[in-house]
CSV table of C-alpha atoms in Angstrom, one decimal:
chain,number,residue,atom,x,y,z
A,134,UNK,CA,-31.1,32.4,134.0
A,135,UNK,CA,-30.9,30.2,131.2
A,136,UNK,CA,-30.3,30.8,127.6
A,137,UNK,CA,-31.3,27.9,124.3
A,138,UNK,CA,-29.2,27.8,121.7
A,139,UNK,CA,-28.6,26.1,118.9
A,140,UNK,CA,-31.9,24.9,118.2
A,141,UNK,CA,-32.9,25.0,114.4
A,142,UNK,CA,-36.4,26.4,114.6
A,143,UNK,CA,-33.8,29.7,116.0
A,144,UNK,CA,-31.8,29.0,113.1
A,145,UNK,CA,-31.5,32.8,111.3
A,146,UNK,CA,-32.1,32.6,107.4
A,147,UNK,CA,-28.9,32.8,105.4
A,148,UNK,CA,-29.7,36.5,104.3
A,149,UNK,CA,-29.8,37.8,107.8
A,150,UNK,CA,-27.0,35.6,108.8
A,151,UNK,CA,-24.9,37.5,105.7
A,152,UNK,CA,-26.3,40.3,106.6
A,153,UNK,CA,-25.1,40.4,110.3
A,154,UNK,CA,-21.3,39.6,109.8
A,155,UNK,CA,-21.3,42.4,106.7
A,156,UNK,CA,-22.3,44.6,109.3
A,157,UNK,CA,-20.1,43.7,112.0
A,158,UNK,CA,-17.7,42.4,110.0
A,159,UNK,CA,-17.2,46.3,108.3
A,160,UNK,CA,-17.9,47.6,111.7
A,161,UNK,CA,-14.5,45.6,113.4
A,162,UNK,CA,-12.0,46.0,109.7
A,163,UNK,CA,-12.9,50.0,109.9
A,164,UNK,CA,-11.9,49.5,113.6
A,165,UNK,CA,-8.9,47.8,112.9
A,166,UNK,CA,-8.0,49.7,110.3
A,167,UNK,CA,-8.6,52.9,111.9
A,168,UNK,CA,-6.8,51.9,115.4
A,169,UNK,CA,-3.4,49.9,112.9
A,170,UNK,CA,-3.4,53.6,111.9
A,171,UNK,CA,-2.8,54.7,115.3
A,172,UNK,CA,-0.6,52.0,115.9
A,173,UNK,CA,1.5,52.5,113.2
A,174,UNK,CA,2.0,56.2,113.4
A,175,UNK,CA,3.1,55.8,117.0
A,176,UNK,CA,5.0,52.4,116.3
A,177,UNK,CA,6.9,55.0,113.8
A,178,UNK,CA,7.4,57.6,115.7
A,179,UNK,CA,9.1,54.8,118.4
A,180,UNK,CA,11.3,53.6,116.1
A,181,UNK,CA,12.5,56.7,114.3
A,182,UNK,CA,12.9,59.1,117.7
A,183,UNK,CA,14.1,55.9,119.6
A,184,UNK,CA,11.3,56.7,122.5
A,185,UNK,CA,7.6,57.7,122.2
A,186,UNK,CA,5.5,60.3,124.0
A,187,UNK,CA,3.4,59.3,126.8
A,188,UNK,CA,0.3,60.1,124.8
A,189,UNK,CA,1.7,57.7,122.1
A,190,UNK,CA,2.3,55.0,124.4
A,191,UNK,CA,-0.8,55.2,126.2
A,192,UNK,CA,-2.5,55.3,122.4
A,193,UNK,CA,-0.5,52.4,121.8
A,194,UNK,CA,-1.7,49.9,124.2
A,195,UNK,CA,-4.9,51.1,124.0
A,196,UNK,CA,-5.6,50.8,119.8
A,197,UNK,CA,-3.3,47.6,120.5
A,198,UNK,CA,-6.2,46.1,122.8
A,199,UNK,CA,-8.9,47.3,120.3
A,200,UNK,CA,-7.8,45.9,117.4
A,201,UNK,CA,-7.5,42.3,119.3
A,202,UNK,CA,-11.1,43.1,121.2
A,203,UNK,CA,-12.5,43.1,117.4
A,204,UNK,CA,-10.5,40.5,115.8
A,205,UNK,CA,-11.8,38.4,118.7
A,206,UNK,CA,-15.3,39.3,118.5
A,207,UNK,CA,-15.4,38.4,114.7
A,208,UNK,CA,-13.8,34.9,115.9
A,209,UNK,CA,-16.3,34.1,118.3
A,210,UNK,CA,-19.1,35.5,115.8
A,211,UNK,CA,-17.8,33.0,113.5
A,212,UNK,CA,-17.5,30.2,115.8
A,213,UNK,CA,-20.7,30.8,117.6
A,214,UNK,CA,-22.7,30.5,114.1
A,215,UNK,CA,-20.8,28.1,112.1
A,216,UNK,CA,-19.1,25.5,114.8
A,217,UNK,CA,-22.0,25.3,118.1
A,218,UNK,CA,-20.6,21.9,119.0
A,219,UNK,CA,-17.3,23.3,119.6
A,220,UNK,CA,-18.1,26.5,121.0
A,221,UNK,CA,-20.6,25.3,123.7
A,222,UNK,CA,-17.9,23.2,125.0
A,223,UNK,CA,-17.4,24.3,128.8
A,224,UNK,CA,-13.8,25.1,128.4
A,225,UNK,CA,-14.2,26.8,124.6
A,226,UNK,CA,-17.0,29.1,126.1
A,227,UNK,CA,-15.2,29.8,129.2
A,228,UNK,CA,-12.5,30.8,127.5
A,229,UNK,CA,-14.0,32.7,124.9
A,230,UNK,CA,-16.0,35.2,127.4
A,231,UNK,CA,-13.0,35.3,129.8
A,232,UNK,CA,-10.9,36.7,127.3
A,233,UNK,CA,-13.4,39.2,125.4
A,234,UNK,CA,-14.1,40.6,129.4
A,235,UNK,CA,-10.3,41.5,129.5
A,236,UNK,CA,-9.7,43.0,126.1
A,237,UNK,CA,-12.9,45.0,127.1
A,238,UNK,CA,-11.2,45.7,130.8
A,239,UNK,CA,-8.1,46.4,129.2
A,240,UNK,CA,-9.5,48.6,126.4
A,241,UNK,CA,-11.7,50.4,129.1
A,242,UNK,CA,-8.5,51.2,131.7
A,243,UNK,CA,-6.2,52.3,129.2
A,244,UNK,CA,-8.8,54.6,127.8
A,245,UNK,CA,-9.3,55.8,131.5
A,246,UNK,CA,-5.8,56.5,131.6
A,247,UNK,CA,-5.7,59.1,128.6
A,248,UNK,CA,-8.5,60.7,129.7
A,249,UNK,CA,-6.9,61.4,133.2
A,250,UNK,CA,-3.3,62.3,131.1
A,251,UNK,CA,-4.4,64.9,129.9
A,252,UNK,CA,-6.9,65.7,132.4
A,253,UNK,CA,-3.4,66.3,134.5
A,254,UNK,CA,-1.4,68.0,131.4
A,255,UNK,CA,-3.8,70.2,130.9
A,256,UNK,CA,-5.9,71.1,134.4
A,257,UNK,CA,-4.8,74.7,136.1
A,258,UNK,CA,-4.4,73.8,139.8
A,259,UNK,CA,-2.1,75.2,142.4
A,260,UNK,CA,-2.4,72.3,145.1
A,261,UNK,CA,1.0,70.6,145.7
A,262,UNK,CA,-0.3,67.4,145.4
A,263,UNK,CA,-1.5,67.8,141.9
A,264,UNK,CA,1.3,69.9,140.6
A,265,UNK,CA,3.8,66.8,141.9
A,266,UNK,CA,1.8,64.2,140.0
A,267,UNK,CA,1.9,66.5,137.1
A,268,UNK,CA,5.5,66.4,137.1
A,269,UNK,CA,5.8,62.0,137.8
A,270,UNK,CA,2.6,61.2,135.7
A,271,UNK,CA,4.9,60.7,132.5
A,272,UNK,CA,7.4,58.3,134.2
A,273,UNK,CA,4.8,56.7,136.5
A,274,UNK,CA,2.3,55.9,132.8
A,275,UNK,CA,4.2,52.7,131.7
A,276,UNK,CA,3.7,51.0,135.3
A,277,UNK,CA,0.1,52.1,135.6
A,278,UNK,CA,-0.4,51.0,132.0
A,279,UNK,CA,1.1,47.2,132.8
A,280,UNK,CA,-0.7,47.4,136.3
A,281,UNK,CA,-4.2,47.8,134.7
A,282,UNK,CA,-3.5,44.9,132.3
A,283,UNK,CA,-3.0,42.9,135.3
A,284,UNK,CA,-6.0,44.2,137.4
A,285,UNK,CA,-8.3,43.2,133.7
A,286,UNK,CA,-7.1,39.7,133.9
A,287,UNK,CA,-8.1,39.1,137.4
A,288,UNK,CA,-11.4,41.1,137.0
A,289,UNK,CA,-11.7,38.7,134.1
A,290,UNK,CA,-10.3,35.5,135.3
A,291,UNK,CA,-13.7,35.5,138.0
A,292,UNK,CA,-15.4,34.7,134.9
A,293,UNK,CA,-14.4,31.0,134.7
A,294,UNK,CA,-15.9,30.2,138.2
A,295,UNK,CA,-19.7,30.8,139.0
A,296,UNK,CA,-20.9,32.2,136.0
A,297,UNK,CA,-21.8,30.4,133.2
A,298,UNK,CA,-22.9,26.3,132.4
A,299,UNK,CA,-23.0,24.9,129.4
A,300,UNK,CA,-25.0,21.8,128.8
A,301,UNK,CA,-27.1,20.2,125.9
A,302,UNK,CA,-29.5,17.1,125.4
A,303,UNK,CA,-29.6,14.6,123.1
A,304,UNK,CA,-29.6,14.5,119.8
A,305,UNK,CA,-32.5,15.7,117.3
A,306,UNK,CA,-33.6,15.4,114.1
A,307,UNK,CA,-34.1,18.7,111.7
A,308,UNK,CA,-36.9,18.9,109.8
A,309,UNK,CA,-36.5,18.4,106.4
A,310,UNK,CA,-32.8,16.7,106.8
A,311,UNK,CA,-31.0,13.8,107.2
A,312,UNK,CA,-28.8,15.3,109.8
A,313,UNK,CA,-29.2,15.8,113.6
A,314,UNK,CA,-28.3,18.6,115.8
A,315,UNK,CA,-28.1,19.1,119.7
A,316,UNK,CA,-30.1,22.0,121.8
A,317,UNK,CA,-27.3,23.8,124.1
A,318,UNK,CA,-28.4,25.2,127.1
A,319,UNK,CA,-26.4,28.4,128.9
A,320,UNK,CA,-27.1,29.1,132.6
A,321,UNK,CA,-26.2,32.3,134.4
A,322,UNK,CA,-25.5,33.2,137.3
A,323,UNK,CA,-27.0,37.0,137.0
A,324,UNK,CA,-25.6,37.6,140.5
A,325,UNK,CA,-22.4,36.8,140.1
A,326,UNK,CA,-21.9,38.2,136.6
A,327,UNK,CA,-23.2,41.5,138.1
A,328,UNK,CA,-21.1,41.5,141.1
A,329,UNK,CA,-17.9,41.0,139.0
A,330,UNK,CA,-18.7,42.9,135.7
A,331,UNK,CA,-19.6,46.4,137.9
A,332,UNK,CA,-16.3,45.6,139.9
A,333,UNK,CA,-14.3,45.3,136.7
A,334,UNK,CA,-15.7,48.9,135.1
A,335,UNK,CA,-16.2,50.6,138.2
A,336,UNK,CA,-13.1,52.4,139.1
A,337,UNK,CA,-11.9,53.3,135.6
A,338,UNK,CA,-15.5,54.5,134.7
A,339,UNK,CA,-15.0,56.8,138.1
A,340,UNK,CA,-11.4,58.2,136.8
A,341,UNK,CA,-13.6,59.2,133.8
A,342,UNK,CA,-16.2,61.0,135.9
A,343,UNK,CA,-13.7,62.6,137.9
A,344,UNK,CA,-11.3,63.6,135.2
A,345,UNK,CA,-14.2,65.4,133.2
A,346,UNK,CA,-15.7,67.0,135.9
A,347,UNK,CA,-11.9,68.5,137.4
A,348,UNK,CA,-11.7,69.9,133.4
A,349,UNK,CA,-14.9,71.5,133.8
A,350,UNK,CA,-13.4,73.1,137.0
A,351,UNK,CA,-9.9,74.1,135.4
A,352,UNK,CA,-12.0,75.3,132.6
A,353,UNK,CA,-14.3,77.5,134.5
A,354,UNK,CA,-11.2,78.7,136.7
A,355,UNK,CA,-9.7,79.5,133.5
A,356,UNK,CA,-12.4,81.6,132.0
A,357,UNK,CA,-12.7,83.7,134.7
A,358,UNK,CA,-9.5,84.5,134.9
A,359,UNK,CA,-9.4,85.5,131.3
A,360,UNK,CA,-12.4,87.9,132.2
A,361,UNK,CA,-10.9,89.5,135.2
A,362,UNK,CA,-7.9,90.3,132.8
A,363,UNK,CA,-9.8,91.6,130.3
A,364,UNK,CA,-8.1,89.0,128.1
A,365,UNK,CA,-9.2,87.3,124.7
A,366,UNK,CA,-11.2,83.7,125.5
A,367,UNK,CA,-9.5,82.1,122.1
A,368,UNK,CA,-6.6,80.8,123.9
A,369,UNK,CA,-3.9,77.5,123.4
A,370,UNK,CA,-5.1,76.5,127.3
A,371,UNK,CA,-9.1,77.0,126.7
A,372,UNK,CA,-8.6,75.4,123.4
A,373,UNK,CA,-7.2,72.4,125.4
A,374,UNK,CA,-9.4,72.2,127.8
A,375,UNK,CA,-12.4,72.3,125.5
A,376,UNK,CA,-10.8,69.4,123.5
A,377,UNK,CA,-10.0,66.8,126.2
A,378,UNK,CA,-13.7,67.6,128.0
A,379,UNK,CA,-15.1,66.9,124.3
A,380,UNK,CA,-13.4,63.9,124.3
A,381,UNK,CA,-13.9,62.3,127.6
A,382,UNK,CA,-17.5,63.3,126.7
A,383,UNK,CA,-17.4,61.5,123.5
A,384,UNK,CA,-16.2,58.6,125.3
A,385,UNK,CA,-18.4,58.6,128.2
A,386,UNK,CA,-21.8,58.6,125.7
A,387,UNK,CA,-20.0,55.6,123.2
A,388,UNK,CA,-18.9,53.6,126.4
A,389,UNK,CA,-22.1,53.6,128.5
A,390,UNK,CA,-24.3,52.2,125.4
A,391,UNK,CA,-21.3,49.6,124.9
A,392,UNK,CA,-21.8,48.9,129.3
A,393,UNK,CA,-25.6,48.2,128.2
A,394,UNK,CA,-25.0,46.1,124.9
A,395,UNK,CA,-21.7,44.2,126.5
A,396,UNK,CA,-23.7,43.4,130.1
A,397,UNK,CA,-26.9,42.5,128.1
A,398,UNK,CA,-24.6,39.9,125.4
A,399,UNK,CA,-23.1,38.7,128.7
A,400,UNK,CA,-26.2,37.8,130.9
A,401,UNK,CA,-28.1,35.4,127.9
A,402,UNK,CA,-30.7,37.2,128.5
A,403,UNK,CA,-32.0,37.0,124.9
A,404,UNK,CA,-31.8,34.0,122.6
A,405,UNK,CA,-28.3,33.4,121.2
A,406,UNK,CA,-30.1,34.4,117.0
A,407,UNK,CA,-32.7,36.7,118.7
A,408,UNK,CA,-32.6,40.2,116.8
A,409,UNK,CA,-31.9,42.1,120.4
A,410,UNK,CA,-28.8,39.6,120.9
A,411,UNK,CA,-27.7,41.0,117.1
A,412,UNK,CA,-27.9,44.4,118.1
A,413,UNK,CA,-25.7,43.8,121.3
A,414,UNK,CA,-23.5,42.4,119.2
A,415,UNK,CA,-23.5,45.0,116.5
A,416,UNK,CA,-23.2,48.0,119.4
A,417,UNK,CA,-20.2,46.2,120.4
A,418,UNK,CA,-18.3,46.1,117.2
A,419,UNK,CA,-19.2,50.5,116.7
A,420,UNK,CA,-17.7,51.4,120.0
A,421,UNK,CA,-14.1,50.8,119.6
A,422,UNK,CA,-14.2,51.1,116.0
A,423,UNK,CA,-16.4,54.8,116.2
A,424,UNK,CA,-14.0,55.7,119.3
A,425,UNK,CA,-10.5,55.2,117.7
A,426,UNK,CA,-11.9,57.4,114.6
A,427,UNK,CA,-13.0,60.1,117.2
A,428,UNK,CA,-9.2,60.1,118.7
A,429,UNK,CA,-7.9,60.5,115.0
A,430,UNK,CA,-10.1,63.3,114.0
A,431,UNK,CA,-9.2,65.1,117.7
A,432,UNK,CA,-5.8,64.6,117.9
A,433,UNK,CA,-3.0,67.0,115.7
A,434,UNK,CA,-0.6,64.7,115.1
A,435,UNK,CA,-2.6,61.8,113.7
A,436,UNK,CA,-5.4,64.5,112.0
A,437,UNK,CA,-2.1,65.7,110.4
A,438,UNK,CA,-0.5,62.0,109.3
A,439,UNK,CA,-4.0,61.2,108.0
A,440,UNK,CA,-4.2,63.4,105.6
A,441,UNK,CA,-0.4,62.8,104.5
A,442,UNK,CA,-1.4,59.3,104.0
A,443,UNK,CA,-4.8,60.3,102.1
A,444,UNK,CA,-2.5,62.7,99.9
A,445,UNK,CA,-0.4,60.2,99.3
A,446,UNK,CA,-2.8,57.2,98.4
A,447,UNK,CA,-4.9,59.9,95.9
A,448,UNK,CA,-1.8,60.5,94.1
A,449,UNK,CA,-1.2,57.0,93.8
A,450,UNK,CA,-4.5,56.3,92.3
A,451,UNK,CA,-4.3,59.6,90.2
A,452,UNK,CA,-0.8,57.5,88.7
C-alpha cells in the first residue's frame, strides 16, 4: 500500500491547518494536564508517606506514559506539517512511529494492569489459586509493571523492519512560487503491520475482557448472596464492584475507537492532509486525554484532591 505526501495540490489551507492543532493541540494540554494531576497527587503521596499504594503506582506509570504518548503526538503533528523533508527521512519516520507504538503499548498494558488490580482486590472467589494471587498481586505489580514496558518495546521495535518505506522524486515546482518541493511516497506493508500491531494489543486487550467479565461473575455471586440473606443491595463490596466494571467498560468503548483510529493512522491508508487521516489523528489525542479525566472523576482520592485544588485556585482568584 502506498501513501503521497507532501504534494502541494494536498496542501490543507492555513484555516484548517490552525484549526486541526487547536483541536488536538487542546485535546493533548487537557490530557496532560489532567494525567500531571494524577502524577502529581501520587508523586506526593510517594514522597510524603515514603511508599505509594499499588493503585498509585500502577496510576503513575500509566499517566506517566500518557502524558509522553501526547506530547509526542503534538511533536510529530508539528513535524509532519511544518518540516516534510526531515520527517520523511527513513530513520526520522522509523523512529517516530516506533516510538508512538510503544507509548501506545505501554499506555495500553499498564491500563490492563489496573483493570485486573482491582479486578483481583475486589472479585469474591474461594478458589486457592485466586485467593494466593490476591495476597502477592501487590508485591508482584512493580515487576509486572517494568515487564510490560519491556514486552512494548519489542512489540514496537518490529516496527523498524518490514513495515514502512519512505521515498520521494525529484524536485517540483509550486504553482504560483518561486520555491520547489518534493512528493514523498510511504509504502506499507499491511501484512506485516497487521501481524505485529494485533500481537502487540492482543493479550492486554484479553486481560481486559477477562477481568470485566470475572467482575460480572463476582458481582452476580454477590447479589445473590445478598438476596438469600435477605440483606440490603447498597453495600461497600457491590458499590466496588459496580465501579471497577463501569470503568473497565469505560475503557473498553474509548480504547477500541482509539484500536480503529491508531491501526487506520498506521496503515497510510488515507492521504497524509486527507480529512479521515485528521480525524485519526484527532481520535487519538481524546482517548488518553478523555480516559485519565474518567479515572479522576471515579476514583476517591483524586475526586477528593480535585476539588481541594479547585477550592483552592477559586479562592485565589476570589483574592
Amino acid at each position: 500500500m502506498m501513501k503521497t505526501c507532501g504534494s502541494p495540490e494536498n496542501k490543507l489551507s492555513p484555516f484548517w491547518i490552525t484549526l486541526v492543532f487547536t483541536i488536538i493541540g487542546a485535546e493533548c494540554i487537557i490530557g496532560i494536564f489532567a494525567n500531571g494531576f494524577i502524577v502529581a497527587i501520587n508523586a506526593a503521596e510517594w514522597i510524603q508517606n515514603k511508599a505509594v499504594s499499588t493503585s498509585g503506582r500502577i496510576l503513575l506509570f500509566l499517566s506517566v506514559s500518557r502524558i509522553a504518548l501526547q506530547s509526542f503526538l503534538m511533536l510529530e503533528l508539528t513535524f509532519s506539517s511544518t518540516s516534510p523533508s526531515f520527517y520523511n527521512e527513513d530513520v526520522v519516520y522509523d523512529t517516530f512511529k516506533v516510538s508512538f507504538m510503544f507509548l501506545n503499548y505501554c499506555s495500553l498494558w499498564f491500563a490492563a494492569w489496573l483493570s485486573f488490580f482491582y479486578f483481583v482486590k475486589i472479585a469474591d472467589f474461594s478458589y486457592p489459586v485466586f485467593l494466593k494471587l490476591k495476597w502477592r498481586i501487590s508485591g508482584l505489580m512493580p515487576w509486572l509493571l517494568w515487564l510490560s514496558m519491556l514486552i512494548s518495546l519489542g512489540n514496537s521495535v518490529v516496527f523498524f523492519k518490514d513495515i514502512y518505506t519512505v521515498y520521494s522524486n525529484n524536485s517540483f515546482p509550486i504553482p504560483s512560487s518561486n520555491s520547489t518541493e518534493k512528493k514523498y511516497f510511504t509504502e506499507t506493508n499491511v501484512f506485516n503491520l497487521v501481524l505485529f500491531y494485533y500481537l502487540g494489543i492482543l493479550i492486554p486487550l484479553i486481560m481486559f475482557i477477562l477481568a470485566a467479565t470475572l467482575l460480572i461473575i463476582s458481582l452476580k455471586k454477590h447479589t445473590l448472596y445478598m438476596e438469600s440473606n435477605a440483606t440490603g443491595f447498597r453495600d461497600p463490596s457491590m458499590e466496588a464492584h459496580m465501579g471497577a466494571i463501569k470503568a473497565t467498560s469505560y475503557f473498553l468503548i474509548l480504547y477500541v475507537f482509539n484500536a480503529i483510529a491508531l491501526f487506520l493512522y498506521m496503515s497510510n491508508i488515507f492521504d497524509i492532509n486527507s480529512s479521515w487521516n485528521i480525524s485519526c489523528k484527532i481520535i487519538m489525542a481524546a482517548y488518553p486525554a478523555g480516559h485519565s479525566i474518567l479515572l479522576i472523576q471515579d476514583n476517591p482520592g483524586l475526586r477528593r484532591a480535585l476539588k481541594r485544588l479547585q477550592a483552592r485556585v477559586h479562592l485565589y482568584l476570589k483574592d
